[in-house]
C-alpha atoms as an extended CHARMM CRD file, in Angstrom:
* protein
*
       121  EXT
         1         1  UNK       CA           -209.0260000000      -28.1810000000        8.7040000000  PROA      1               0.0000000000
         2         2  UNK       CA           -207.1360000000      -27.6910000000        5.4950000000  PROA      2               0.0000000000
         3         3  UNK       CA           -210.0200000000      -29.1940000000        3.4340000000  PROA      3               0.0000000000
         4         4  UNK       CA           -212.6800000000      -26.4610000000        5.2710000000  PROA      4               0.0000000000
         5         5  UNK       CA           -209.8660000000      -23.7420000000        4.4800000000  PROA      5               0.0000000000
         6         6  UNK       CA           -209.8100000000      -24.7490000000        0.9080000000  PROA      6               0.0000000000
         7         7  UNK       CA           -213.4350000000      -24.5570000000        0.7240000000  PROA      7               0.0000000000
         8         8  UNK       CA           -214.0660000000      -21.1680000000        2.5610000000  PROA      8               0.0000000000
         9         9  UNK       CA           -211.2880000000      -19.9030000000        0.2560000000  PROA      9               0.0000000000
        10        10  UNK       CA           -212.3810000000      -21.1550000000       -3.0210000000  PROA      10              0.0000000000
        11        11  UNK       CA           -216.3370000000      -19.3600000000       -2.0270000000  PROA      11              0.0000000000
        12        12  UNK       CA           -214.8770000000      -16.0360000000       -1.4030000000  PROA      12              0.0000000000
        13        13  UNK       CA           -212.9750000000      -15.6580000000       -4.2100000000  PROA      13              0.0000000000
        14        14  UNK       CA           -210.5000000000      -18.1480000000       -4.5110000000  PROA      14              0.0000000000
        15        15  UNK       CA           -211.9390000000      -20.0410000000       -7.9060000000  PROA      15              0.0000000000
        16        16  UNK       CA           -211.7210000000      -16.6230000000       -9.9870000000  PROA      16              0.0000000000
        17        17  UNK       CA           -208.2560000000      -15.4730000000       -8.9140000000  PROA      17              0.0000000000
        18        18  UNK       CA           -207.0270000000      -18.6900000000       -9.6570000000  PROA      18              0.0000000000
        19        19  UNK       CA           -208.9680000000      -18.3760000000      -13.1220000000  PROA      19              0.0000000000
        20        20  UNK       CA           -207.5500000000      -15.3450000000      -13.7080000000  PROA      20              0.0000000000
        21        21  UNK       CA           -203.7810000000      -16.4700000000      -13.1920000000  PROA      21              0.0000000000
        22        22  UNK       CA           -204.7130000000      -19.2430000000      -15.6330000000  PROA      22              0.0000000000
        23        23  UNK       CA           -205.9380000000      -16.9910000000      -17.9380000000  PROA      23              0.0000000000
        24        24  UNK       CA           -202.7190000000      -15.1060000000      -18.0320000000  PROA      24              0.0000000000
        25        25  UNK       CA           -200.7400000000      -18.2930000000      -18.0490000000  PROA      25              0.0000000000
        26        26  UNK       CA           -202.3220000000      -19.5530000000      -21.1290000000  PROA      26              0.0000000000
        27        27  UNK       CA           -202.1080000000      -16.2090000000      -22.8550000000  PROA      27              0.0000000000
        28        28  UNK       CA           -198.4940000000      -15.7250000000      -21.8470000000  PROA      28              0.0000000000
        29        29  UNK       CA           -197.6820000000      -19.2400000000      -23.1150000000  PROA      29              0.0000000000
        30        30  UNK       CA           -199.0310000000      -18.5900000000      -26.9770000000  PROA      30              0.0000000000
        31        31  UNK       CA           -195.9730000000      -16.7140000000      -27.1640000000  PROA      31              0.0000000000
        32        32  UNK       CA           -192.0290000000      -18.0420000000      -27.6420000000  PROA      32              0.0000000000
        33        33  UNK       CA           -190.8380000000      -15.2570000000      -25.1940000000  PROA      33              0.0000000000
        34        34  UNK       CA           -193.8700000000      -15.3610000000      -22.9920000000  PROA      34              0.0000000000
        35        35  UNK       CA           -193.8080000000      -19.0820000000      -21.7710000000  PROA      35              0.0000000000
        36        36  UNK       CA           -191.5860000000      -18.8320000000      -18.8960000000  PROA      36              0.0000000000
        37        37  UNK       CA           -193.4590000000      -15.8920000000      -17.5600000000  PROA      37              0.0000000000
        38        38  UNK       CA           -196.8390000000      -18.0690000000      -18.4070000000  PROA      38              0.0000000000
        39        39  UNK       CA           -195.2480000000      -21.0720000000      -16.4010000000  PROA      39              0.0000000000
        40        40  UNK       CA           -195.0750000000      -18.5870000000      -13.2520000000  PROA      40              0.0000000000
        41        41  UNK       CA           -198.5850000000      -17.3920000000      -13.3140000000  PROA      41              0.0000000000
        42        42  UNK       CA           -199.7930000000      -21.2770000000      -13.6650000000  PROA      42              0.0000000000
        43        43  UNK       CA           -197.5140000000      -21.8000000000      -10.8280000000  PROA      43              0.0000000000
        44        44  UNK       CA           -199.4900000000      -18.6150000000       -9.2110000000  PROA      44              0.0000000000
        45        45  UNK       CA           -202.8460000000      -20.5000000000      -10.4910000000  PROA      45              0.0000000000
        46        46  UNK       CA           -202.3140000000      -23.7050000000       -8.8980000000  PROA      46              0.0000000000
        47        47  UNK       CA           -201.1240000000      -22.3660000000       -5.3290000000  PROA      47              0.0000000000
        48        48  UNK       CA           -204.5570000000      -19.5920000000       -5.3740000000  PROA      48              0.0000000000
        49        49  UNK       CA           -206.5580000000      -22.6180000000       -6.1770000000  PROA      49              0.0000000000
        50        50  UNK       CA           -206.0530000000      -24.6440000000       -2.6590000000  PROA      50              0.0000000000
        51        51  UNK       CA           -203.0900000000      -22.7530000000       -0.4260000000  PROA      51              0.0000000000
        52        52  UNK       CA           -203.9160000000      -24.5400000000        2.6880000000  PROA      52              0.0000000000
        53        53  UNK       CA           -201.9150000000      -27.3960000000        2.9340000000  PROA      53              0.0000000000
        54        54  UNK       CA           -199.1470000000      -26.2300000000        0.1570000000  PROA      54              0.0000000000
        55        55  UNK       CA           -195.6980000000      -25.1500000000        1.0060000000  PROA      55              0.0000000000
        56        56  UNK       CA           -193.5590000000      -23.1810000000       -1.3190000000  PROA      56              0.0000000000
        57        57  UNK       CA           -189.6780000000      -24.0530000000       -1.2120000000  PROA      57              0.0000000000
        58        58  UNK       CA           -187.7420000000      -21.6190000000       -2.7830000000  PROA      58              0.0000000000
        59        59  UNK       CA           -184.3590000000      -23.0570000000       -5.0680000000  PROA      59              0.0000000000
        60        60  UNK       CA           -180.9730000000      -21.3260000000       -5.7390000000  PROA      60              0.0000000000
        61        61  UNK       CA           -179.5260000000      -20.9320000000       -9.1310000000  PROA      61              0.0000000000
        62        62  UNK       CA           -177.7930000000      -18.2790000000      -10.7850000000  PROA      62              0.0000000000
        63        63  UNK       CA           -180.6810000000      -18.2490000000      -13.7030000000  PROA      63              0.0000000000
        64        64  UNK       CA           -183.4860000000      -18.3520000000      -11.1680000000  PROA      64              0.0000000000
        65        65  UNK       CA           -182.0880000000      -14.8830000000       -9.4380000000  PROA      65              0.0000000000
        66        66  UNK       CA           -182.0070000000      -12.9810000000      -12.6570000000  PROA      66              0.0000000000
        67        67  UNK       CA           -185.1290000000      -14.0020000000      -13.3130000000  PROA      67              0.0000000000
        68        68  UNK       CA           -186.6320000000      -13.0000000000      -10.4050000000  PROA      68              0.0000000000
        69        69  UNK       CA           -185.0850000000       -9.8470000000      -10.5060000000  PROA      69              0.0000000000
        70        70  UNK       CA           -186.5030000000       -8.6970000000      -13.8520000000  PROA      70              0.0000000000
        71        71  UNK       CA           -190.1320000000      -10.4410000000      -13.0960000000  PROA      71              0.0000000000
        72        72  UNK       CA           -189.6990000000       -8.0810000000       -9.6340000000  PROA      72              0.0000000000
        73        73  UNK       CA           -189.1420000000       -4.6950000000      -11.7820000000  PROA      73              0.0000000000
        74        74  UNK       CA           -191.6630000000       -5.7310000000      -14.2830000000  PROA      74              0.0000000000
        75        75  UNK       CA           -194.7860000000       -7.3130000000      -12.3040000000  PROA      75              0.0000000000
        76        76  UNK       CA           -193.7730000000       -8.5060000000       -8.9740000000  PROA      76              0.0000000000
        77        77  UNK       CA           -193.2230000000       -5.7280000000       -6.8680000000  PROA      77              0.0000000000
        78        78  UNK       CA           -197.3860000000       -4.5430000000       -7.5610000000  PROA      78              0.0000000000
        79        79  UNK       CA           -198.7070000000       -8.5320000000       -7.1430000000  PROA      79              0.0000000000
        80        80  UNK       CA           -196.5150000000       -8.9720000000       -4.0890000000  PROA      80              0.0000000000
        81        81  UNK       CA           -198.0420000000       -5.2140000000       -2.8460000000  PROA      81              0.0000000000
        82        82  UNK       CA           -201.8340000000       -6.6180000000       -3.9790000000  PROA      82              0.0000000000
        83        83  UNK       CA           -201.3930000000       -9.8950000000       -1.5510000000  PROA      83              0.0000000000
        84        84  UNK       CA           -200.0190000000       -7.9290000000        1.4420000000  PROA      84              0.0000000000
        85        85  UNK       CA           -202.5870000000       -5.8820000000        1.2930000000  PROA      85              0.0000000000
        86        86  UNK       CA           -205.2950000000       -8.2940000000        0.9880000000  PROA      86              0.0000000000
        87        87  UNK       CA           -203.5320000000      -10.5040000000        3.6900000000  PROA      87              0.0000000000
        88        88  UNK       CA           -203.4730000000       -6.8510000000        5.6880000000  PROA      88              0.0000000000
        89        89  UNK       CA           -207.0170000000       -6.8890000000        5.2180000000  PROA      89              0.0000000000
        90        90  UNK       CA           -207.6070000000      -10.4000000000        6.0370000000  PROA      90              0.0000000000
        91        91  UNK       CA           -206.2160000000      -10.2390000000        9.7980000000  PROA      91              0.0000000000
        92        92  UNK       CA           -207.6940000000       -7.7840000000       11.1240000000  PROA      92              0.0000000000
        93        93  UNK       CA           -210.4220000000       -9.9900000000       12.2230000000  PROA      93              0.0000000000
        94        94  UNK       CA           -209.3820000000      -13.5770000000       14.0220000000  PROA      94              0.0000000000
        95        95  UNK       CA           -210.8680000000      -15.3460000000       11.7930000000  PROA      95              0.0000000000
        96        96  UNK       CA           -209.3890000000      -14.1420000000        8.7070000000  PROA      96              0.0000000000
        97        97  UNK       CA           -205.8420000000      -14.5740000000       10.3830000000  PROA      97              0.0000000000
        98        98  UNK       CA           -205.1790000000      -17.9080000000        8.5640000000  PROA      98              0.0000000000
        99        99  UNK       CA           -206.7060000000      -16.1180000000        4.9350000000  PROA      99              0.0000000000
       100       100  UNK       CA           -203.8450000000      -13.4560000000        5.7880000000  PROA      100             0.0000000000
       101       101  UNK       CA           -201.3380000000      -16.0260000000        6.4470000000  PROA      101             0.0000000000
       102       102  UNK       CA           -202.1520000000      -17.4620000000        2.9030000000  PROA      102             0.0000000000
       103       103  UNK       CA           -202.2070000000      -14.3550000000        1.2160000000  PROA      103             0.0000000000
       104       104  UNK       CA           -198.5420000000      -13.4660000000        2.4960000000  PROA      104             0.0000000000
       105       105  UNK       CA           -197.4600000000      -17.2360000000        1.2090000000  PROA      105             0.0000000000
       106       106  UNK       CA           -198.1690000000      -16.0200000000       -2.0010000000  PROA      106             0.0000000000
       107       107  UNK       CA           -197.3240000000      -12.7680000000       -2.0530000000  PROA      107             0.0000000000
       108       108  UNK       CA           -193.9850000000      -14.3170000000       -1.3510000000  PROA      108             0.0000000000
       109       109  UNK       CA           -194.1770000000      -16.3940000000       -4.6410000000  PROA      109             0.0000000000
       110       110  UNK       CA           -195.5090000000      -13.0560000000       -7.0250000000  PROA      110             0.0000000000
       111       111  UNK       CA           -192.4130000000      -11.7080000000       -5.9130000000  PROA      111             0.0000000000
       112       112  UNK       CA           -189.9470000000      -14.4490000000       -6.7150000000  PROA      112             0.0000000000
       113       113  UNK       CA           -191.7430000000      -17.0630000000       -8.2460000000  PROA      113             0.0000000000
       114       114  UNK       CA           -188.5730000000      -18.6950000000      -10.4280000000  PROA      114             0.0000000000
       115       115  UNK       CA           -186.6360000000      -21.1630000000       -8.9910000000  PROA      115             0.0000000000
       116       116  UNK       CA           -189.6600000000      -22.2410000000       -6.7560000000  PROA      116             0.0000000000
       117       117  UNK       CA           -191.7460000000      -25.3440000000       -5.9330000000  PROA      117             0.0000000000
       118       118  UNK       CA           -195.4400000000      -26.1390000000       -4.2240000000  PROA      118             0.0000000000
       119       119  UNK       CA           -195.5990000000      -29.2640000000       -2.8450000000  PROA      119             0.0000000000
       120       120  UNK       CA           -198.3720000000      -30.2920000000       -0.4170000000  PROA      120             0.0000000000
       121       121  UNK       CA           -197.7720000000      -30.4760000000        2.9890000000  PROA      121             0.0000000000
């Protein structure tokens, strides 16, 4: 089921949003100051590319959390806003509940992507 998930995903739109965190990954990360915010959006990148089947685990840490909090007041509050949305959008019909469900997983991570980890499931 996750493979058929993946698939469905990556044909309505999954392929360029994960392009376009990429993008901004590789452009953040020509720059000194810019590379731990371009690590995030690759993190972003790999997680839009195939959600189903990936589980985020969130990690503690003093220099996570400040982190976090500045990428929130800069960028995350708007990308976490853009996913709920979209997962709002996505469940309003049955079967779109499960694109919802990954569209809240990672409006979790635009909001506090530091300190956090995808593994597969």
């Amino acid at each position: 089921m996750r493979t058929i998930g993946n698939i469905v995903w990556l044909l309505l739109g999954g392929i360029a949003l994960s392009l376009s965190w990429a993008l901004v990954g590789i452009i953040l990360c020509l720059t000194i100051l810019g590379i731990p915010l371009g690590l995030q959006a690759l993190k972003m990148a790999r997680l839009t590319l195939t959600p189903f089947g990936m589980t985020v685990y969130y990690g503690n840490g003093l220099g996570s959390t400040l982190a976090n909090i500045l990428w929130i007041l800069l960028v995350g509050w708007w990308m976490a806003l853009g996913y709920v949305a979209a997962g709002l959008a996505n469940i309003i019909t049955i079967i779109g509940i499960p694109f919802g469900i990954q569209s809240f997983k990672m409006a979790q991570l635009s909001l506090m992507p530091f300190g956090a980890r995808i593994e597969k499931q």
